[in-house]
Short mmCIF file of C-alpha atoms in Angstrom, two decimals:
data_model
loop_
_atom_site.label_atom_id
_atom_site.label_comp_id
_atom_site.label_asym_id
_atom_site.label_seq_id
_atom_site.Cartn_x
_atom_site.Cartn_y
_atom_site.Cartn_z
CA UNK S 1 -103.33 -35.75 93.61
CA UNK S 2 -100.57 -37.80 91.96
CA UNK S 3 -102.00 -41.07 93.25
CA UNK S 4 -105.54 -40.22 92.18
CA UNK S 5 -104.38 -39.25 88.69
CA UNK S 6 -102.34 -42.45 88.37
CA UNK S 7 -105.27 -44.63 89.41
CA UNK S 8 -107.63 -42.95 86.96
CA UNK S 9 -105.28 -42.90 83.97
CA UNK S 10 -104.35 -46.53 84.54
CA UNK S 11 -107.87 -47.63 83.57
CA UNK S 12 -108.43 -48.29 79.89
CA UNK S 13 -111.67 -46.29 79.86
CA UNK S 14 -114.45 -45.00 82.05
CA UNK S 15 -116.44 -41.95 83.01
CA UNK S 16 -114.53 -41.51 86.25
CA UNK S 17 -111.25 -40.96 84.40
CA UNK S 18 -112.86 -38.43 82.08
CA UNK S 19 -114.41 -36.55 85.00
CA UNK S 20 -111.12 -36.33 86.91
CA UNK S 21 -109.23 -35.14 83.85
CA UNK S 22 -111.88 -32.52 83.10
CA UNK S 23 -111.64 -31.20 86.65
CA UNK S 24 -107.85 -31.16 86.60
CA UNK S 25 -107.82 -29.22 83.34
CA UNK S 26 -110.81 -27.00 84.09
CA UNK S 27 -109.14 -25.21 87.01
CA UNK S 28 -106.17 -23.86 85.02
CA UNK S 29 -108.53 -23.37 82.07
CA UNK S 30 -110.76 -20.98 83.97
CA UNK S 31 -107.71 -19.21 85.41
CA UNK S 32 -105.94 -18.67 82.08
CA UNK S 33 -109.06 -17.55 80.25
CA UNK S 34 -109.82 -15.05 82.99
CA UNK S 35 -106.25 -13.73 82.85
CA UNK S 36 -106.50 -13.32 79.09
CA UNK S 37 -109.89 -11.60 79.38
CA UNK S 38 -108.47 -9.13 81.92
CA UNK S 39 -105.61 -8.25 79.57
CA UNK S 40 -107.67 -7.97 76.39
CA UNK S 41 -111.03 -6.80 77.69
CA UNK S 42 -114.25 -8.66 77.05
CA UNK S 43 -114.75 -7.47 73.43
CA UNK S 44 -111.14 -8.27 72.54
CA UNK S 45 -111.40 -11.64 74.25
CA UNK S 46 -114.49 -12.63 72.27
CA UNK S 47 -113.00 -11.49 68.96
CA UNK S 48 -109.69 -13.20 69.71
CA UNK S 49 -111.50 -16.39 70.71
CA UNK S 50 -113.47 -16.50 67.45
CA UNK S 51 -110.44 -15.84 65.25
CA UNK S 52 -108.14 -18.18 67.19
CA UNK S 53 -110.56 -21.07 66.67
CA UNK S 54 -110.17 -21.02 62.89
CA UNK S 55 -106.88 -22.95 62.54
CA UNK S 56 -107.63 -25.44 65.32
CA UNK S 57 -109.83 -27.96 63.39
CA UNK S 58 -107.48 -28.20 60.37
CA UNK S 59 -104.43 -28.68 62.58
CA UNK S 60 -106.13 -31.31 64.72
CA UNK S 61 -107.35 -33.13 61.62
CA UNK S 62 -103.84 -33.06 60.10
CA UNK S 63 -102.19 -34.52 63.21
CA UNK S 64 -104.96 -37.07 63.61
CA UNK S 65 -104.47 -38.08 59.97
CA UNK S 66 -100.76 -38.62 60.54
CA UNK S 67 -101.54 -41.15 63.27
CA UNK S 68 -104.41 -42.98 61.59
CA UNK S 69 -102.24 -45.97 60.75
CA UNK S 70 -102.31 -46.86 64.46
CA UNK S 71 -104.82 -44.45 66.01
CA UNK S 72 -104.67 -43.69 69.69
CA UNK S 73 -107.69 -42.85 71.83
CA UNK S 74 -109.31 -39.48 71.24
CA UNK S 75 -109.38 -38.82 74.98
CA UNK S 76 -105.60 -38.90 75.16
CA UNK S 77 -105.24 -36.43 72.29
CA UNK S 78 -107.85 -34.13 73.82
CA UNK S 79 -106.05 -34.28 77.15
CA UNK S 80 -102.87 -33.09 75.44
CA UNK S 81 -104.80 -30.32 73.68
CA UNK S 82 -106.33 -29.19 76.97
CA UNK S 83 -102.98 -29.31 78.72
CA UNK S 84 -101.44 -27.11 76.05
CA UNK S 85 -104.36 -24.69 75.89
CA UNK S 86 -104.80 -24.23 79.63
CA UNK S 87 -102.14 -25.67 81.91
CA UNK S 88 -99.09 -24.99 79.75
CA UNK S 89 -100.43 -21.57 78.76
CA UNK S 90 -101.05 -20.66 82.41
CA UNK S 91 -97.54 -21.77 83.40
CA UNK S 92 -96.06 -19.82 80.50
CA UNK S 93 -97.92 -16.57 81.10
CA UNK S 94 -97.11 -16.55 84.83
CA UNK S 95 -93.45 -17.58 84.42
CA UNK S 96 -92.81 -15.23 81.50
CA UNK S 97 -94.39 -12.29 83.33
CA UNK S 98 -92.37 -12.97 86.48
CA UNK S 99 -89.10 -13.36 84.54
CA UNK S 100 -89.68 -10.21 82.50
CA UNK S 101 -90.46 -8.16 85.60
CA UNK S 102 -87.40 -9.52 87.39
CA UNK S 103 -85.12 -8.70 84.44
CA UNK S 104 -86.63 -5.22 84.13
CA UNK S 105 -86.05 -4.56 87.82
CA UNK S 106 -82.50 -5.86 87.64
CA UNK S 107 -81.53 -3.92 84.50
CA UNK S 108 -83.87 -0.91 84.82
CA UNK S 109 -84.61 -1.28 81.09
CA UNK S 110 -88.10 -2.60 80.29
CA UNK S 111 -87.41 -2.73 76.54
CA UNK S 112 -84.39 -4.98 76.88
CA UNK S 113 -86.28 -7.06 79.42
CA UNK S 114 -89.09 -7.71 76.94
CA UNK S 115 -86.63 -8.66 74.18
CA UNK S 116 -84.58 -10.92 76.44
CA UNK S 117 -87.74 -12.53 77.82
CA UNK S 118 -89.05 -13.21 74.33
CA UNK S 119 -85.82 -14.75 73.03
CA UNK S 120 -84.26 -16.44 76.07
CA UNK S 121 -87.01 -17.05 78.62
CA UNK S 122 -90.21 -17.74 76.67
CA UNK S 123 -88.84 -20.59 74.50
CA UNK S 124 -87.47 -22.44 77.52
CA UNK S 125 -90.58 -21.99 79.66
CA UNK S 126 -93.14 -22.66 76.93
CA UNK S 127 -91.48 -25.71 75.40
CA UNK S 128 -90.87 -27.21 78.82
CA UNK S 129 -94.51 -26.65 79.82
CA UNK S 130 -95.75 -28.28 76.61
CA UNK S 131 -93.33 -31.20 76.97
CA UNK S 132 -94.82 -31.94 80.40
CA UNK S 133 -97.97 -33.28 78.68
CA UNK S 134 -95.91 -35.91 76.86
CA UNK S 135 -94.11 -36.83 80.07
CA UNK S 136 -97.46 -37.36 81.82
CA UNK S 137 -98.65 -39.65 79.03
CA UNK S 138 -95.34 -41.52 79.22
CA UNK S 139 -95.67 -41.99 82.99
CA UNK S 140 -99.34 -42.90 83.21
CA UNK S 141 -100.08 -44.42 79.79
CA UNK S 142 -96.72 -45.88 78.76
CA UNK S 143 -98.14 -48.41 76.32
CA UNK S 144 -99.87 -45.63 74.37
CA UNK S 145 -96.51 -44.09 73.46
CA UNK S 146 -94.96 -46.61 71.10
CA UNK S 147 -92.60 -44.50 69.02
CA UNK S 148 -92.01 -41.28 67.05
CA UNK S 149 -95.45 -41.39 65.40
CA UNK S 150 -97.25 -41.22 68.75
CA UNK S 151 -94.94 -38.48 69.97
CA UNK S 152 -95.58 -36.59 66.75
CA UNK S 153 -99.37 -36.68 67.16
CA UNK S 154 -99.53 -35.89 70.87
CA UNK S 155 -96.97 -33.09 70.61
CA UNK S 156 -98.96 -31.60 67.73
CA UNK S 157 -102.19 -31.61 69.75
CA UNK S 158 -100.44 -30.06 72.76
CA UNK S 159 -98.89 -27.27 70.70
CA UNK S 160 -102.14 -26.62 68.83
CA UNK S 161 -103.88 -26.04 72.16
CA UNK S 162 -101.11 -23.74 73.35
CA UNK S 163 -101.15 -21.72 70.15
CA UNK S 164 -104.95 -21.41 70.42
CA UNK S 165 -104.77 -19.67 73.81
CA UNK S 166 -101.78 -17.55 72.81
CA UNK S 167 -103.60 -16.41 69.68
CA UNK S 168 -106.58 -15.30 71.77
CA UNK S 169 -104.21 -13.09 73.77
CA UNK S 170 -102.44 -11.53 70.78
CA UNK S 171 -105.54 -11.05 68.66
CA UNK S 172 -107.54 -9.76 71.63
CA UNK S 173 -104.88 -7.19 72.50
CA UNK S 174 -104.67 -6.11 68.85
CA UNK S 175 -108.44 -5.65 68.65
CA UNK S 176 -108.45 -3.68 71.91
CA UNK S 177 -105.77 -1.33 70.52
CA UNK S 178 -107.71 -0.89 67.27
CA UNK S 179 -110.89 -0.23 69.22
CA UNK S 180 -109.16 2.48 71.24
CA UNK S 181 -107.60 4.17 68.19
CA UNK S 182 -110.55 3.74 65.84
CA UNK S 183 -108.43 2.12 63.10
CA UNK S 184 -110.19 0.74 60.02
CA UNK S 185 -110.42 -2.98 59.46
CA UNK S 186 -107.99 -3.30 56.54
CA UNK S 187 -105.36 -1.11 58.20
CA UNK S 188 -105.89 -2.54 61.67
CA UNK S 189 -103.42 -4.27 63.92
CA UNK S 190 -105.94 -7.08 64.25
CA UNK S 191 -105.80 -7.83 60.52
CA UNK S 192 -102.00 -7.78 60.55
CA UNK S 193 -101.84 -10.06 63.57
CA UNK S 194 -104.37 -12.42 62.03
CA UNK S 195 -102.38 -12.61 58.80
CA UNK S 196 -99.06 -13.34 60.56
CA UNK S 197 -100.29 -15.76 63.22
CA UNK S 198 -103.27 -17.50 61.59
CA UNK S 199 -102.52 -17.35 57.85
CA UNK S 200 -98.72 -17.40 57.63
CA UNK S 201 -97.65 -19.37 60.69
CA UNK S 202 -100.38 -21.47 62.28
CA UNK S 203 -97.89 -24.36 62.28
CA UNK S 204 -95.18 -22.52 64.26
CA UNK S 205 -95.87 -23.85 67.75
CA UNK S 206 -96.69 -27.38 66.50
CA UNK S 207 -93.44 -27.38 64.55
CA UNK S 208 -91.43 -26.53 67.67
CA UNK S 209 -93.08 -29.04 69.97
CA UNK S 210 -93.13 -31.87 67.43
CA UNK S 211 -89.34 -31.93 67.71
CA UNK S 212 -89.74 -32.79 71.39
CA UNK S 213 -92.31 -35.45 70.56
CA UNK S 214 -90.09 -37.03 67.93
CA UNK S 215 -87.14 -37.08 70.32
CA UNK S 216 -89.23 -38.69 73.04
CA UNK S 217 -90.68 -41.27 70.66
CA UNK S 218 -87.27 -42.11 69.20
CA UNK S 219 -85.86 -42.55 72.70
CA UNK S 220 -88.50 -45.15 73.49
CA UNK S 221 -87.13 -47.38 70.73
CA UNK S 222 -83.57 -47.33 72.06
CA UNK S 223 -82.20 -49.90 74.47
CA UNK S 224 -79.32 -47.81 75.79
CA UNK S 225 -80.21 -45.65 78.76
CA UNK S 226 -78.14 -42.73 77.47
CA UNK S 227 -80.13 -42.66 74.22
CA UNK S 228 -83.47 -43.02 76.02
CA UNK S 229 -82.65 -39.90 78.02
CA UNK S 230 -80.50 -38.02 75.53
CA UNK S 231 -82.83 -38.12 72.50
CA UNK S 232 -85.80 -36.51 74.31
CA UNK S 233 -83.51 -33.83 75.73
CA UNK S 234 -82.04 -33.25 72.28
CA UNK S 235 -85.53 -32.89 70.80
CA UNK S 236 -86.49 -30.43 73.55
CA UNK S 237 -83.29 -28.42 73.00
CA UNK S 238 -83.98 -28.25 69.24
CA UNK S 239 -87.54 -27.10 69.93
CA UNK S 240 -86.28 -24.33 72.23
CA UNK S 241 -83.61 -23.24 69.73
CA UNK S 242 -86.05 -23.05 66.81
CA UNK S 243 -88.57 -21.23 68.99
CA UNK S 244 -85.92 -18.72 70.05
CA UNK S 245 -84.87 -18.16 66.43
CA UNK S 246 -88.49 -17.53 65.45
CA UNK S 247 -89.03 -15.05 68.30
CA UNK S 248 -85.83 -13.18 67.47
CA UNK S 249 -86.58 -12.83 63.75
CA UNK S 250 -87.83 -9.27 64.18
CA UNK S 251 -84.41 -8.31 65.61
CA UNK S 252 -82.60 -9.19 62.37
CA UNK S 253 -83.54 -6.04 60.53
CA UNK S 254 -86.45 -4.96 58.38
CA UNK S 255 -86.64 -8.22 56.46
CA UNK S 256 -85.51 -10.51 59.26
CA UNK S 257 -88.96 -12.02 59.73
CA UNK S 258 -89.29 -12.91 56.04
CA UNK S 259 -85.76 -14.34 55.91
CA UNK S 260 -86.35 -16.62 58.90
CA UNK S 261 -89.79 -17.55 57.61
CA UNK S 262 -88.63 -18.37 54.09
CA UNK S 263 -85.24 -19.91 54.87
CA UNK S 264 -86.00 -21.78 58.10
CA UNK S 265 -89.70 -22.18 58.88
CA UNK S 266 -90.99 -23.14 55.43
CA UNK S 267 -88.26 -25.75 54.78
CA UNK S 268 -88.71 -27.11 58.31
CA UNK S 269 -92.44 -27.37 57.72
CA UNK S 270 -91.83 -29.20 54.44
CA UNK S 271 -89.47 -31.59 56.20
CA UNK S 272 -92.14 -32.17 58.84
CA UNK S 273 -94.72 -33.08 56.20
CA UNK S 274 -92.31 -35.47 54.50
CA UNK S 275 -91.50 -37.08 57.84
CA UNK S 276 -95.20 -37.48 58.68
CA UNK S 277 -95.93 -39.22 55.38
CA UNK S 278 -92.83 -41.43 55.65
CA UNK S 279 -93.66 -42.43 59.23
CA UNK S 280 -97.21 -43.29 58.23
CA UNK S 281 -95.98 -45.51 55.38
CA UNK S 282 -93.47 -47.27 57.63
CA UNK S 283 -96.21 -48.00 60.15
CA UNK S 284 -98.42 -49.50 57.45
CA UNK S 285 -95.55 -51.68 56.21
CA UNK S 286 -94.95 -52.88 59.77
CA UNK S 287 -98.67 -53.64 60.15
CA UNK S 288 -98.64 -55.73 56.97
CA UNK S 289 -95.51 -57.66 57.93
CA UNK S 290 -96.59 -58.49 61.48
CA UNK S 291 -100.22 -59.32 60.71
CA UNK S 292 -99.08 -61.79 58.05
CA UNK S 293 -97.76 -63.94 60.90
CA UNK S 294 -101.15 -63.94 62.61
CA UNK S 295 -102.86 -64.73 59.31
CA UNK S 296 -100.58 -67.74 58.89
CA UNK S 297 -101.57 -68.86 62.39
CA UNK S 298 -105.26 -68.62 61.47
CA UNK S 299 -106.24 -65.57 63.48
CA UNK S 300 -106.91 -63.43 60.39
CA UNK S 301 -108.03 -64.19 56.87
CA UNK S 302 -105.50 -63.85 54.07
CA UNK S 303 -107.45 -60.98 52.54
CA UNK S 304 -107.59 -59.01 55.78
CA UNK S 305 -103.86 -58.28 55.92
CA UNK S 306 -103.59 -56.08 52.79
CA UNK S 307 -106.84 -54.34 53.72
CA UNK S 308 -105.61 -53.55 57.24
CA UNK S 309 -102.37 -52.19 55.75
CA UNK S 310 -104.20 -49.81 53.40
CA UNK S 311 -105.93 -46.67 54.67
CA UNK S 312 -108.36 -46.43 51.70
CA UNK S 313 -109.31 -50.09 52.21
CA UNK S 314 -109.91 -49.46 55.90
CA UNK S 315 -112.23 -46.57 55.14
CA UNK S 316 -114.04 -48.60 52.51
CA UNK S 317 -114.49 -51.52 54.92
CA UNK S 318 -116.08 -49.24 57.51
CA UNK S 319 -118.38 -47.80 54.86
CA UNK S 320 -119.38 -51.28 53.68
CA UNK S 321 -120.12 -52.37 57.24
CA UNK S 322 -122.24 -49.29 57.91
CA UNK S 323 -124.15 -49.85 54.67
CA UNK S 324 -125.04 -53.42 55.59
CA UNK S 325 -125.23 -53.29 59.41
CA UNK S 326 -125.66 -49.67 60.40
CA UNK S 327 -123.45 -47.43 62.50
CA UNK S 328 -122.87 -50.14 65.11
CA UNK S 329 -121.28 -52.39 62.48
CA UNK S 330 -119.11 -49.52 61.28
CA UNK S 331 -117.87 -48.92 64.83
CA UNK S 332 -117.16 -52.63 65.24
CA UNK S 333 -114.98 -52.64 62.12
CA UNK S 334 -113.19 -49.48 63.27
CA UNK S 335 -112.38 -51.06 66.63
CA UNK S 336 -111.23 -54.24 64.93
CA UNK S 337 -108.88 -52.21 62.73
CA UNK S 338 -107.52 -50.27 65.69
CA UNK S 339 -106.89 -53.46 67.68
CA UNK S 340 -105.23 -55.10 64.68
CA UNK S 341 -102.86 -52.16 64.24
CA UNK S 342 -102.09 -52.12 67.98
CA UNK S 343 -101.40 -55.88 67.86
CA UNK S 344 -99.06 -55.55 64.90
CA UNK S 345 -97.07 -52.71 66.48
CA UNK S 346 -96.97 -54.53 69.83
CA UNK S 347 -95.34 -57.54 68.15
CA UNK S 348 -93.07 -55.25 66.12
CA UNK S 349 -91.75 -53.58 69.26
CA UNK S 350 -91.34 -56.89 71.08
CA UNK S 351 -89.52 -58.45 68.15
CA UNK S 352 -87.13 -55.49 67.84
CA UNK S 353 -86.56 -54.85 71.53
CA UNK S 354 -86.78 -58.33 72.99
CA UNK S 355 -88.77 -59.54 76.00
CA UNK S 356 -87.46 -56.75 78.20
CA UNK S 357 -89.06 -54.07 76.02
CA UNK S 358 -92.57 -55.56 76.30
CA UNK S 359 -92.70 -57.58 79.53
CA UNK S 360 -96.49 -57.95 79.33
CA UNK S 361 -96.47 -58.97 75.68
CA UNK S 362 -98.31 -62.26 76.17
CA UNK S 363 -101.11 -60.67 78.19
CA UNK S 364 -101.57 -57.78 75.79
CA UNK S 365 -101.46 -60.11 72.80
CA UNK S 366 -104.19 -62.34 74.26
CA UNK S 367 -106.28 -59.30 75.13
CA UNK S 368 -106.09 -57.83 71.63
CA UNK S 369 -106.59 -61.16 69.87
CA UNK S 370 -109.60 -61.86 72.06
CA UNK S 371 -111.25 -58.57 71.18
CA UNK S 372 -110.51 -59.07 67.51
CA UNK S 373 -111.86 -62.62 67.50
CA UNK S 374 -115.17 -61.46 68.99
CA UNK S 375 -115.56 -58.81 66.26
CA UNK S 376 -114.25 -60.86 63.38
CA UNK S 377 -117.69 -62.04 62.21
CA UNK S 378 -118.55 -58.45 61.30
CA UNK S 379 -115.13 -57.09 60.36
CA UNK S 380 -113.57 -59.88 58.31
CA UNK S 381 -116.12 -59.96 55.44
CA UNK S 382 -116.04 -56.14 55.14
CA UNK S 383 -112.23 -56.09 55.05
CA UNK S 384 -112.07 -58.93 52.56
CA UNK S 385 -114.52 -57.23 50.24
CA UNK S 386 -112.67 -53.92 50.57
CA UNK S 387 -109.39 -55.64 49.65
CA UNK S 388 -110.93 -56.96 46.43
CA UNK S 389 -112.61 -53.66 45.56
CA UNK S 390 -109.35 -51.75 46.10
CA UNK S 391 -107.48 -54.22 43.82
CA UNK S 392 -105.25 -55.36 46.66
CA UNK S 393 -105.88 -59.00 45.67
CA UNK S 394 -106.08 -60.76 42.31
CA UNK S 395 -109.66 -60.80 40.92
CA UNK S 396 -109.72 -64.61 41.02
CA UNK S 397 -108.82 -64.75 44.70
CA UNK S 398 -111.71 -65.90 46.91
CA UNK S 399 -111.33 -63.89 50.16
CA UNK S 400 -113.69 -66.22 52.05
CA UNK S 401 -112.87 -69.85 51.17
CA UNK S 402 -115.57 -72.43 51.59
CA UNK S 403 -113.90 -74.00 54.60
CA UNK S 404 -113.97 -70.70 56.43
CA UNK S 405 -117.46 -69.46 55.67
CA UNK S 406 -118.99 -71.19 58.67
CA UNK S 407 -116.38 -69.62 60.94
CA UNK S 408 -117.30 -66.11 59.82
CA UNK S 409 -121.05 -66.58 60.20
CA UNK S 410 -121.09 -66.75 63.97
CA UNK S 411 -119.13 -65.15 66.79
CA UNK S 412 -116.93 -67.77 68.47
CA UNK S 413 -116.89 -68.13 72.21
CA UNK S 414 -114.22 -66.14 74.08
CA UNK S 415 -112.63 -69.37 75.29
CA UNK S 416 -111.32 -69.91 71.75
CA UNK S 417 -108.70 -67.28 72.51
CA UNK S 418 -107.23 -69.41 75.29
CA UNK S 419 -107.52 -72.59 73.26
CA UNK S 420 -105.48 -71.19 70.40
CA UNK S 421 -102.66 -69.96 72.69
CA UNK S 422 -101.70 -67.02 70.44
CA UNK S 423 -98.60 -66.01 72.33
CA UNK S 424 -96.99 -69.43 71.92
CA UNK S 425 -98.02 -69.90 68.29
CA UNK S 426 -97.11 -66.49 66.93
CA UNK S 427 -93.70 -65.97 68.48
CA UNK S 428 -92.15 -69.10 67.00
#
């Protein structure tokens, strides 16, 4: 199973990889959903499923937005979501149930066993199970994890999936209790659970697991082995500690939940937002600095660099391409932008970490430059026009000089990539 998964994930794309991943995630998915349905009953399961879906699209959109400066493949993010929703949730529900039953049998006190399981066992099991998704990506798709920003996004998707399944369980059980007691809607346990888990704290699980993702991403940028191992473990420990504090808030008295929520969770969430915005800006600055070198070498036009370092200009360039060439042109520009960002961050990592950090730098650089060169005829004019329209260039600046107009009117042959020798030219 390990060898088959490694072979499939090693390919850059393909239906076979998608099929294998779907099968690997479908088995625990069917198992966990059936377990939840048995605990909640079919009516509770359906109600919980419908209510638990509500926060998923906004959370996924928010985490995807935070990584748009250098977007990763959707398939990778969806894999992490599926792992969190099904595999990690199945591991957590089985391990938590076993641990709680063992503690209850050892202490002969089911109440204390539930409390101890919630505070001491659940955070360790759940955060470890969610962190496994990031470890799998690190093992099989190492080049897709470039730093804290990637860890942030993938951890957020994993935790969003886990929270989705957990919310089905809690909301389904609440609805089943209300159905048995005949409680009205406004006074129901379902409404209270929905308010706490969906309205007040949909970001709780993502907040915990993002700490693990940030630690893992920060460790990738360190050269010392102790830091490469210690930072991910520190992030995981912080995630477990914050999770345990959140689960124990009800034990701090009548207002314990509100104290922890207001004094810990809300500030932590604000810090997370600030960090996401700051990381996004730093990535865009790195893109601008590194692509300027390729523009000087002739691989990009001078007007493309500020457009590729501006998210509004990127969106405008895609819209302009779709308007003039249809959806295919828009997709071409989007792929060009993604490859340009990947190229810039590849060079940024190699420049900071040295040859040992990116041993296949020359091959990856040629690959990305080749793909960009083949799409430049469509992407370059759209990006240049977007740069002017967004006031990223002086009004008098001609983004397509006369000497370069012929170059942009036709797609050059792929051999031009080898002729230009990008690796040798750019790293001087």
